[in-house]
Coordinates of C-alpha atoms and ligand atoms in Angstrom, one line a residue:
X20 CA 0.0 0.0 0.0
X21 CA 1.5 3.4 -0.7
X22 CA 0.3 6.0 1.6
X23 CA 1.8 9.4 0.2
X24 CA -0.3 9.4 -2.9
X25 CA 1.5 10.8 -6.0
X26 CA 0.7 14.7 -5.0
X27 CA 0.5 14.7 -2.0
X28 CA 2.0 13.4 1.2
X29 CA 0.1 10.8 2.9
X30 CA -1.8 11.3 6.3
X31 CA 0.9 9.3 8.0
X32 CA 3.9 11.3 6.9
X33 CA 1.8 14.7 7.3
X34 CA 1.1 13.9 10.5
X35 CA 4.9 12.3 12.1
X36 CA 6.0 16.0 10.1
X37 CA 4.1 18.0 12.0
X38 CA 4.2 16.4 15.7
X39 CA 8.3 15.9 15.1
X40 CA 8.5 19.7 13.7
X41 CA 6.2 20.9 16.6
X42 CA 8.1 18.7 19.1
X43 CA 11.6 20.6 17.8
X44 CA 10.2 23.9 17.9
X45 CA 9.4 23.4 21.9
X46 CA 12.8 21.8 22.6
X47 CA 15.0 24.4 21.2
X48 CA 12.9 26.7 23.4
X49 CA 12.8 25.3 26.4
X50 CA 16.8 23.8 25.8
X51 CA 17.9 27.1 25.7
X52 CA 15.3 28.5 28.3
X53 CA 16.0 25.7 31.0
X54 CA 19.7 26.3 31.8
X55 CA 18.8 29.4 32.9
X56 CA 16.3 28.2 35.7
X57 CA 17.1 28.2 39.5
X58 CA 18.0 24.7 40.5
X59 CA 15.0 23.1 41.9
X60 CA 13.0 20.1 41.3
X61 CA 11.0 21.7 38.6
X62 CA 14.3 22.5 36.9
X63 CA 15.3 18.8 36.8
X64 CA 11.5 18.1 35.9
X65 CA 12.0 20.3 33.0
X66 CA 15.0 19.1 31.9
X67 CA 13.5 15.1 32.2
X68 CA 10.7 16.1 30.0
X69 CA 13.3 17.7 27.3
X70 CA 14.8 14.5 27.6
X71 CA 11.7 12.3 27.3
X72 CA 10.5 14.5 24.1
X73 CA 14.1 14.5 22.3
X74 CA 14.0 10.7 22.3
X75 CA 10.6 10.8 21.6
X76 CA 12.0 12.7 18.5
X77 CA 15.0 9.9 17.9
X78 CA 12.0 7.0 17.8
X79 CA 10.2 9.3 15.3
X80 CA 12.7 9.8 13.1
X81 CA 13.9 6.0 12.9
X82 CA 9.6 5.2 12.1
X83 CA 10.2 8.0 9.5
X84 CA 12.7 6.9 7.6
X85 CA 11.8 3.3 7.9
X86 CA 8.6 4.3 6.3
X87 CA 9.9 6.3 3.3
X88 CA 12.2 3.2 2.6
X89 CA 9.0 1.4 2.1
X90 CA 6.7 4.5 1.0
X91 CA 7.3 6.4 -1.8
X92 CA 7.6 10.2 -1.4
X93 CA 5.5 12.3 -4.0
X94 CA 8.2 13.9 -6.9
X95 CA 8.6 17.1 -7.3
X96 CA 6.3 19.5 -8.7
X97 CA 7.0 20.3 -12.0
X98 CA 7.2 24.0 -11.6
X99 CA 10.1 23.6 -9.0
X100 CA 13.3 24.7 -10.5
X101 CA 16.8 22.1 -10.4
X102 CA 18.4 24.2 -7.9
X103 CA 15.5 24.6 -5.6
X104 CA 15.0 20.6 -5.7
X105 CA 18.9 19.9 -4.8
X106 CA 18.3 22.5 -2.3
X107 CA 15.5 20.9 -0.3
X108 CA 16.7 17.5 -1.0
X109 CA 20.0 18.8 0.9
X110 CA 18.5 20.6 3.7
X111 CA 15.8 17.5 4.4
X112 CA 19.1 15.4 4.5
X113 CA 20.8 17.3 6.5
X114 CA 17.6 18.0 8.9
X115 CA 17.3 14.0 9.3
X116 CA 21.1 13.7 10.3
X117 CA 20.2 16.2 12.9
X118 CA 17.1 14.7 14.2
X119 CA 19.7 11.7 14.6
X120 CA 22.4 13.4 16.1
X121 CA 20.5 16.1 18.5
X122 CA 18.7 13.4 20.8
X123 CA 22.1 11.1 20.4
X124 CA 24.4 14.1 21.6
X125 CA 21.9 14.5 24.4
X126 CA 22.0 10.8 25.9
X127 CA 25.8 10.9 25.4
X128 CA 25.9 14.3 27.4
X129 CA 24.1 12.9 30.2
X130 CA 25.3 9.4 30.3
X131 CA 28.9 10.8 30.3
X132 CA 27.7 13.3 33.3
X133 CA 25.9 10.0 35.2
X134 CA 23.1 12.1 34.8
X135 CA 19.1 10.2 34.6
X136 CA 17.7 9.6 31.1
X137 CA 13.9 8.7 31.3
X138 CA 11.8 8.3 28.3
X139 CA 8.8 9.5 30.4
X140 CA 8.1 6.9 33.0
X141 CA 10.9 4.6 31.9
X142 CA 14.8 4.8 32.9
X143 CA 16.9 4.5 29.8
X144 CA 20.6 2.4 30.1
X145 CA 23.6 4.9 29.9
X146 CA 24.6 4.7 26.3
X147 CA 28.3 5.5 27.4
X148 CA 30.3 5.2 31.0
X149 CA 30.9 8.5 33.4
X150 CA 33.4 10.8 31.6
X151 CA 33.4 14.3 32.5
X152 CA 35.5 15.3 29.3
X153 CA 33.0 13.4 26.8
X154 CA 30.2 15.0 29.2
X155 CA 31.2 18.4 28.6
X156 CA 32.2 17.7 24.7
X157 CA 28.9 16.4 24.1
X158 CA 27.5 19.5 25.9
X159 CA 28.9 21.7 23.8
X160 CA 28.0 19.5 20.2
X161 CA 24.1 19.4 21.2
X162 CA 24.2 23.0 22.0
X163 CA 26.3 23.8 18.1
X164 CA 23.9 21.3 16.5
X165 CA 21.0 23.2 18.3
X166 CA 21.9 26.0 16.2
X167 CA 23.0 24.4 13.0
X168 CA 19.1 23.3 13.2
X169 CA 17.8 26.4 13.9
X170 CA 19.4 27.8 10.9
X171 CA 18.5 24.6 8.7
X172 CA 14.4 25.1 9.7
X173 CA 15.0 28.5 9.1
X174 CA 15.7 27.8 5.5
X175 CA 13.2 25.2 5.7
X176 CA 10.2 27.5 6.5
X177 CA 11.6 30.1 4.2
X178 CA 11.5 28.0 1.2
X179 CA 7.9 26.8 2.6
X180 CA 6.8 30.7 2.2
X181 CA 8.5 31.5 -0.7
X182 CA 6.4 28.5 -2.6
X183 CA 3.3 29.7 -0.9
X184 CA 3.4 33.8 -1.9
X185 CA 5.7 33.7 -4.0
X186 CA 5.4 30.6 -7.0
X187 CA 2.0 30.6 -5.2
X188 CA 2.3 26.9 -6.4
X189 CA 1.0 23.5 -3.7
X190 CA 4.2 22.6 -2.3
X191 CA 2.9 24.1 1.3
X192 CA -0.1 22.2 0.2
X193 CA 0.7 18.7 0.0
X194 CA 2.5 18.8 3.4
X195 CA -1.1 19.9 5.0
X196 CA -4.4 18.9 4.7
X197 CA -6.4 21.6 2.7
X198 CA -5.6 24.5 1.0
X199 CA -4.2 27.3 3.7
X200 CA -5.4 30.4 4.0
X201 CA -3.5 33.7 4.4
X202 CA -4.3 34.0 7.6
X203 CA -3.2 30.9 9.3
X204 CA 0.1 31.0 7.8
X205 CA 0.9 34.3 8.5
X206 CA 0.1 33.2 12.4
X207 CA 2.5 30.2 11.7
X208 CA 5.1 32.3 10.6
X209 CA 4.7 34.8 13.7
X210 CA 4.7 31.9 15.6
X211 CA 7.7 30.8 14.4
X212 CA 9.2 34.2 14.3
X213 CA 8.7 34.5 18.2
X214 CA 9.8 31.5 19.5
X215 CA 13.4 32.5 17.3
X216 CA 13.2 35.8 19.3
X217 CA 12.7 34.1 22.5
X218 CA 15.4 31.7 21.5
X219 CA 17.8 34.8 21.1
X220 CA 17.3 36.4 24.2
X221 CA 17.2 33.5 26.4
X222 CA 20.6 32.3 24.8
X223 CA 22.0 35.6 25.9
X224 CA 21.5 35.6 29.1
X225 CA 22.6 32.3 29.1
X226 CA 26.1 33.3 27.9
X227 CA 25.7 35.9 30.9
X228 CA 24.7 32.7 33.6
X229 CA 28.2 31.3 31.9
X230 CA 30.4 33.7 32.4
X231 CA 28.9 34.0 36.4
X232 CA 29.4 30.4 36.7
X233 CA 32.5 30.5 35.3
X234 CA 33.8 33.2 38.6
X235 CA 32.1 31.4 40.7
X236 CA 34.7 28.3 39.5
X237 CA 37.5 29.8 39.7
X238 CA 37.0 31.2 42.9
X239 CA 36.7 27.3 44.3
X240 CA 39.9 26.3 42.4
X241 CA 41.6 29.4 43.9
X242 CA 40.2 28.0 47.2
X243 CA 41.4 24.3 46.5
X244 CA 44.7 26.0 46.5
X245 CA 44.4 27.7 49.8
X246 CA 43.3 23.9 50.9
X247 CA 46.2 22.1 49.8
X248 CA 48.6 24.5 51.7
X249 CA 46.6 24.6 55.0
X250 CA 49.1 23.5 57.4
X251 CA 47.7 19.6 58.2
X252 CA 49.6 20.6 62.0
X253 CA 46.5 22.3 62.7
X254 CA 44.3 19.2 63.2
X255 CA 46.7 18.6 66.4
X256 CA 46.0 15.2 67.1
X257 CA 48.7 13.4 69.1
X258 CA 48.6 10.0 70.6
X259 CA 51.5 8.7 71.8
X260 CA 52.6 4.6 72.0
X261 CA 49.9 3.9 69.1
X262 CA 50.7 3.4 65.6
X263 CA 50.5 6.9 63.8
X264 CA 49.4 5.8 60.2
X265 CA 50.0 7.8 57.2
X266 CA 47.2 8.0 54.2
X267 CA 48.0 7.8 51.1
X268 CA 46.1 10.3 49.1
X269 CA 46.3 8.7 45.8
X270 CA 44.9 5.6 46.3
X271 CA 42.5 6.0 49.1
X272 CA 39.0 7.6 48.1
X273 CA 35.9 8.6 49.9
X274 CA 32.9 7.7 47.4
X275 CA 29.2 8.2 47.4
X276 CA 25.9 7.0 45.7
X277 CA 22.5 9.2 45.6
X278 CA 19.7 8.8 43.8
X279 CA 17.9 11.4 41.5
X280 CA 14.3 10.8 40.4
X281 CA 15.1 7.0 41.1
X282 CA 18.8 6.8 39.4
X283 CA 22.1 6.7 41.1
X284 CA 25.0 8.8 40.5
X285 CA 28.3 9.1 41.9
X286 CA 30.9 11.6 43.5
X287 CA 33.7 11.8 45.3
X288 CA 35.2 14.3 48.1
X289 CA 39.2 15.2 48.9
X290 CA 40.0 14.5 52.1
X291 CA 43.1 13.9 54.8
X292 CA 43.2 12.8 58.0
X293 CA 45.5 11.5 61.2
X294 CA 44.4 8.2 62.2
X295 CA 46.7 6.7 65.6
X296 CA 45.8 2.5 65.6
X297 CA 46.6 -0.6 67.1
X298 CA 44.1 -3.5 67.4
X299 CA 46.3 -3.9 70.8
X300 CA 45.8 -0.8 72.1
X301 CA 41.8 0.2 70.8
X302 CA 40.8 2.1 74.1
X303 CA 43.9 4.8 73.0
X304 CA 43.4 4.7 69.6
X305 CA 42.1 7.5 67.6
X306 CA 40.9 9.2 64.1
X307 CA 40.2 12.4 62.6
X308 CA 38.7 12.1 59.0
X309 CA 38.2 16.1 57.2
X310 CA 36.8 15.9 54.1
X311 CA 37.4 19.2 51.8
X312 CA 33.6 19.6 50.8
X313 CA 34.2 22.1 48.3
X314 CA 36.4 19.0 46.3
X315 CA 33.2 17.2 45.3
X316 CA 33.1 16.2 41.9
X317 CA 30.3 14.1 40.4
X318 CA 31.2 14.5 36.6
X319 CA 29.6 17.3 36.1
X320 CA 30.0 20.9 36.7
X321 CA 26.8 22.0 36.9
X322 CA 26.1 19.2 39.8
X323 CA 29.2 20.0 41.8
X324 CA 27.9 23.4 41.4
X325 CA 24.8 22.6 42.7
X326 CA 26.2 20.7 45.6
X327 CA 28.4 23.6 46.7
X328 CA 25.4 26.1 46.8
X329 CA 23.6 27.1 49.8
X330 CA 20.9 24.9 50.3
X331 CA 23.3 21.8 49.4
X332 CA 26.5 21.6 51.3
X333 CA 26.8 25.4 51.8
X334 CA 30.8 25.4 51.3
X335 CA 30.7 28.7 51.7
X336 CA 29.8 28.4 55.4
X337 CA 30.4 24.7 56.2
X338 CA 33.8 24.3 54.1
X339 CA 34.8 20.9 55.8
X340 CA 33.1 18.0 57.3
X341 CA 34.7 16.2 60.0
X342 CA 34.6 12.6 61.5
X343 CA 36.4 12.0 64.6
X344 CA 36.3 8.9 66.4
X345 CA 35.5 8.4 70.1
X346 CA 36.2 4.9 70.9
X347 CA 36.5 1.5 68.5
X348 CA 35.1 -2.0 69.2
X349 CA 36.6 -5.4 68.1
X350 CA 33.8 -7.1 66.0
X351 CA 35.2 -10.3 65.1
X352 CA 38.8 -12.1 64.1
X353 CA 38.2 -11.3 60.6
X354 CA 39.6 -8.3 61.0
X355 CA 36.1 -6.2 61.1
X356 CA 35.6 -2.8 63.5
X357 CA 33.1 -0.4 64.7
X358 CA 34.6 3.6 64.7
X359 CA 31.9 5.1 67.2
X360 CA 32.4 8.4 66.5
X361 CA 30.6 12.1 65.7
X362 CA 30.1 13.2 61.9
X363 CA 30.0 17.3 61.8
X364 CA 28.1 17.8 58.3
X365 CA 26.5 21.1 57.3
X366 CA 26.8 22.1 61.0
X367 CA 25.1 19.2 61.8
X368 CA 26.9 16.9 64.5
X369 CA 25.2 13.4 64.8
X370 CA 26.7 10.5 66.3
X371 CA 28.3 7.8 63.6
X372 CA 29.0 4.2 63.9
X373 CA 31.4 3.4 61.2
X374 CA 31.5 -0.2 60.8
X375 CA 35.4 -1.0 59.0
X376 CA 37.3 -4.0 57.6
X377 CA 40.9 -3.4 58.5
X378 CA 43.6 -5.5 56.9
X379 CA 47.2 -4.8 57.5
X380 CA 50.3 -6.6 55.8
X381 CA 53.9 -6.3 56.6
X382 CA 56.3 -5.3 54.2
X383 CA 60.0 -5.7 53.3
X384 CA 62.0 -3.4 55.9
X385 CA 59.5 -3.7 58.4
X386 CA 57.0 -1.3 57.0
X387 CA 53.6 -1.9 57.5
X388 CA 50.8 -1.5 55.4
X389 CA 47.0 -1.4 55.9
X390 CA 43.8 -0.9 53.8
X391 CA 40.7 0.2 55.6
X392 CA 37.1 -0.4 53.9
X393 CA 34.0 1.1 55.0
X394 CA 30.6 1.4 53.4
X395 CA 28.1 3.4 55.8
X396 CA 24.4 5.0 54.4
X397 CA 23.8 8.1 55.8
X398 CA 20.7 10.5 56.0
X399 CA 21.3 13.7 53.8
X400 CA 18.2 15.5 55.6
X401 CA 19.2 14.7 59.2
X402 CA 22.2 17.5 58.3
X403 CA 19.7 19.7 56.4
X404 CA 21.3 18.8 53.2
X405 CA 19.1 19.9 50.4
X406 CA 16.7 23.0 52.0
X407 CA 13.6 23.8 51.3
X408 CA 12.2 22.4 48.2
X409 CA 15.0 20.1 48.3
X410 CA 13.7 18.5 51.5
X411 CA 10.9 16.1 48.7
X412 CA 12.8 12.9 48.4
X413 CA 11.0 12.5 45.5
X414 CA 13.7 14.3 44.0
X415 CA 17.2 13.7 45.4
X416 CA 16.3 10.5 48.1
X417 CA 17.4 10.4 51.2
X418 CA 20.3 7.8 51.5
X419 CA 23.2 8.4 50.3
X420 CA 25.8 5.3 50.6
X421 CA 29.1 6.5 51.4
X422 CA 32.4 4.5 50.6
X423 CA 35.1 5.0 52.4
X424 CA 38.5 3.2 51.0
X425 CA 42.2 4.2 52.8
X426 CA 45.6 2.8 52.1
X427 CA 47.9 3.9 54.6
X428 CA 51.5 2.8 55.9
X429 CA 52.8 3.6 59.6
X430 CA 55.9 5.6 57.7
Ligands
HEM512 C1 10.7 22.3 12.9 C2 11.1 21.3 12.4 C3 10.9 20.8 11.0 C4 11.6 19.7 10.5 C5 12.6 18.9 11.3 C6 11.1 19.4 9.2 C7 11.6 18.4 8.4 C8 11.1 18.1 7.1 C9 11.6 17.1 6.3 C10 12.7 16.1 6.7 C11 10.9 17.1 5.1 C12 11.0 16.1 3.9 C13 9.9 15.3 3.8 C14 10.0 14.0 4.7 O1 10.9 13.3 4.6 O2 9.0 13.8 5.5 C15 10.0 18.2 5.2 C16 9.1 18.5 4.2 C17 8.3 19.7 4.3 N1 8.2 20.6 5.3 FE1 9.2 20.5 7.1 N2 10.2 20.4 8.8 C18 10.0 21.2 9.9 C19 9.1 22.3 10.0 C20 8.4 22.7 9.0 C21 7.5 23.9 9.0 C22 7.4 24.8 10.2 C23 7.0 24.0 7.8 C24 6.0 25.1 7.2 C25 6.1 26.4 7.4 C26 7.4 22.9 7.0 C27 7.0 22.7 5.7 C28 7.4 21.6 4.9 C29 6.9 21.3 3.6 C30 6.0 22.1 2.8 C31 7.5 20.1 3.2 C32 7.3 19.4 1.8 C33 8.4 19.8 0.9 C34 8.4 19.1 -0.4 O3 7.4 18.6 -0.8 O4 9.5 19.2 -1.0 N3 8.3 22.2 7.7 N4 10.1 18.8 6.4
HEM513 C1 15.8 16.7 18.8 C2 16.0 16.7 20.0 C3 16.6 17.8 20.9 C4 16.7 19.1 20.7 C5 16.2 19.9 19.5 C6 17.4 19.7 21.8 C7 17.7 21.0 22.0 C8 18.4 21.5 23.0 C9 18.9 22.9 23.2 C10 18.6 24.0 22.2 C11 19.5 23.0 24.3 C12 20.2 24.2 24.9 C13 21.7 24.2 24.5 C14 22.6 25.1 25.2 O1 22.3 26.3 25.1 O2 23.5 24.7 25.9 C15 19.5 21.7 25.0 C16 20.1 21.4 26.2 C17 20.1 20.2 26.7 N1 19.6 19.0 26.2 FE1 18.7 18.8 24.5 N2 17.7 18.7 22.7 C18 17.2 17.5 22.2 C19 17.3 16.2 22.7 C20 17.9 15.9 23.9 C21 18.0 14.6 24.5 C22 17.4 13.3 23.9 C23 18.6 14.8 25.7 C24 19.0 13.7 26.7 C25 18.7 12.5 26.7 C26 18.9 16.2 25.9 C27 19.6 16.7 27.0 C28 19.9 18.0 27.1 C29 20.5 18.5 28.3 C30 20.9 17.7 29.5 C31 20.7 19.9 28.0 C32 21.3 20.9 29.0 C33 22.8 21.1 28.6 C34 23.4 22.1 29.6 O3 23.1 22.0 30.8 O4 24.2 22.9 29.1 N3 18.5 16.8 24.8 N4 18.9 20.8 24.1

């Protein structure tokens, strides 16, 4: 059967034309209109339903061309000069490769940024493993081929016109259902017309929201700095006759899991601490865990920014969270421990049983080694993290599983 009769389009290719073209003309709005938004829940609402539509757009497009391979397009009318049908031909090319590659560069971004893809109600798989360079890559291709198919449409609706006033011939036609007035396409082309303006001056006060974020980074590298040369003598922690054990920074790691509407993400914190230890000698043994909060990274500006901001972490206030230990308990011969200690979070202080598995191994030349594993779940809202509309758990839940992982030697 052979829907698009031989003048027209057919009802099915008229229609998956004017839902896909109706669904782009919302997403470049509200694409470039979202970044701009105030985190909140409705922001990441927003940007889930841009998400859910652009794949909407990627299923389209595959029933689309699947259905020109089996259904003939009408030909060109005859009044349509050679370079106006290599013209058209090019940009309707060029506008399928886009309706390819937008929603792709889209799922890359936030797979790479271990951000949530839903396709409505459904989580989607991450199309490619948490990489913050490929996440910030494929931020900026969506964003060019945003443009590049602004400009394309442009054309597009141009050449639209043009047959309509101008050659006054059916090519506008045959992609609706009746004969258009005057009237409704001059709306359409208003229509059109505004959401370009809107487009424009969203976009530039997005550049704007940029450049701000981009002092608000450097002012936490430039603080990182100040970080690093902190003088570590001021957590003055000395215990003497117990085993003063020195972390090694590079391979130990403090690593956590939250969930956003349902899907976990990761991120890690700096940290450094003076741990004093000897299974002999627990009653005099001691820790003091500080974790640079303002170090998070979760593979993803944006989020880190987020986490830093006032109703998150507030580094600006609360720049360190601290775990120090009060006493520790033998659990079994395997090696296991319980760290009862106080967490300080937010400027929150809540008692903390760390549960640990403690291995230690001696070296050649007497030095000793030891790796210490801990996986605890803490509750983000018992330290006020995430205020005010932040507080749903719909959103960002509750627990958050912490990983703590330390390699240290006793020289
Ligand atoms: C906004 C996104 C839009 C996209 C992605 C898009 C894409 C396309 C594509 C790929 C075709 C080729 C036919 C096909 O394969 O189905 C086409 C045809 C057509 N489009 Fe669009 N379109 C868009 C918007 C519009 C608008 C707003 C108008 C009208 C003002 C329009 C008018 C037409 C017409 C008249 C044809 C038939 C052209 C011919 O027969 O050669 N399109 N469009
Ligand atoms: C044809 C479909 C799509 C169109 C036309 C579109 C359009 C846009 C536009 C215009 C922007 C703003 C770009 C900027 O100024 O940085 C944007 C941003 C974004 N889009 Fe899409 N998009 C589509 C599909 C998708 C899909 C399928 C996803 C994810 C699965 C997605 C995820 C995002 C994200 C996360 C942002 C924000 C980037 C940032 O924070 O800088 N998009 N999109």
């Amino acid at each position: 059967m052979d829907d698009n009769l031989l003048d027209s389009y057919g009802l099915f290719s008229k229609a998956i034309h004017w839902i896909t073209a109706f669904i782009i003309l919302a997403l470049l709005a509200v694409g470039l209109y979202m970044g701009s938004l105030e985190s909140s829940p409705q922001k990441i609402l927003i940007y889930n339903l841009h998400k859910s539509f652009g794949l909407l757009v990627l299923a389209l497009v595959f029933v689309r061309v699947v259905w020109h391979l089996i259904h003939k397009k009408p030909k060109s009318l005859p009044t349509h000069k050679k370079w106006e049908v290599w013209l058209s031909h090019s940009i309707h090319g060029f506008l399928y490769i886009l309706l390819f590659a937008l929603p792709i560069s889209g799922w890359v971004m936030s797979s790479a940024g271990d951000y949530n893809v839903k396709l409505f109600f459904v989580n989607m798989p991450d199309i490619v493993s948490k990489n913050e360079g490929l996440y910030e890559t494929a931020e900026e291709v969506h964003e060019i081929l945003a443009w590049v198919i602004i400009a394309l449409v442009g054309l597009h609706v141009l050449g639209a016109l043009k047959h309509y006033f101008v050659d006054k011939d059916k090519t506008l036609e045959r992609m609706t259902w009746a004969r258009i007035s005057i009237v409704p396409a001059i709306l359409l082309f208003g229509f059109v017309a505004l959401i370009y303006g809107f487009i424009a001056f969203q976009s530039l006060s997005e550049e704007l929201e940029i450049e701000h974020e981009h002092k608000d980074h450097s002012a936490f590298e430039q603080n990182d700095q100040n970080y690093a040369q902190e003088d570590l003598n001021n957590m003055n922690l000395e215990v003497f006759g117990v085993t003063k054990w020195n972390i090694d920074k590079k391979k130990s790691a403090i690593t956590f899991k939250a969930t956003q509407y349902g899907q976990k993400f990761e991120g890690n914190f700096d940290f450094r601490g003076q741990i004093f230890f000897d299974p002999e000698i627990l009653d005099k043994s001691k820790a003091i865990i500080d974790i640079d909060m303002k170090s998070i990274k979760t593979g993803s500006i944006d989020r880190d920014n987020q986490a830093r901001s006032k109703d998150w972490f507030d580094v600006a206030t609360y720049p360190k969270a601290i775990f120090e230990t009060d006493g520790f308990i033998k659990v079994d011969v395997e090696g296991n421990y319980l760290a009862k200690g106080r967490l300080t979070l937010r400027g929150v202080t809540l008692p903390v049983d760390l549960p640990f598995n403690l291995k230690i191994k001696e070296r050649q030349g007497g030095k000793i080694s030891a790796v210490m594993k801990s996986e605890i779940e803490l509750s983000r809202l018992s330290f006020g993290i995430g205020q005010g509309q932040w507080s749903d758990e719909g959103a960002i839940g509750d627990k958050v599983a912490v990983d703590l992982f330390v390699v240290a030697s006793n020289n």
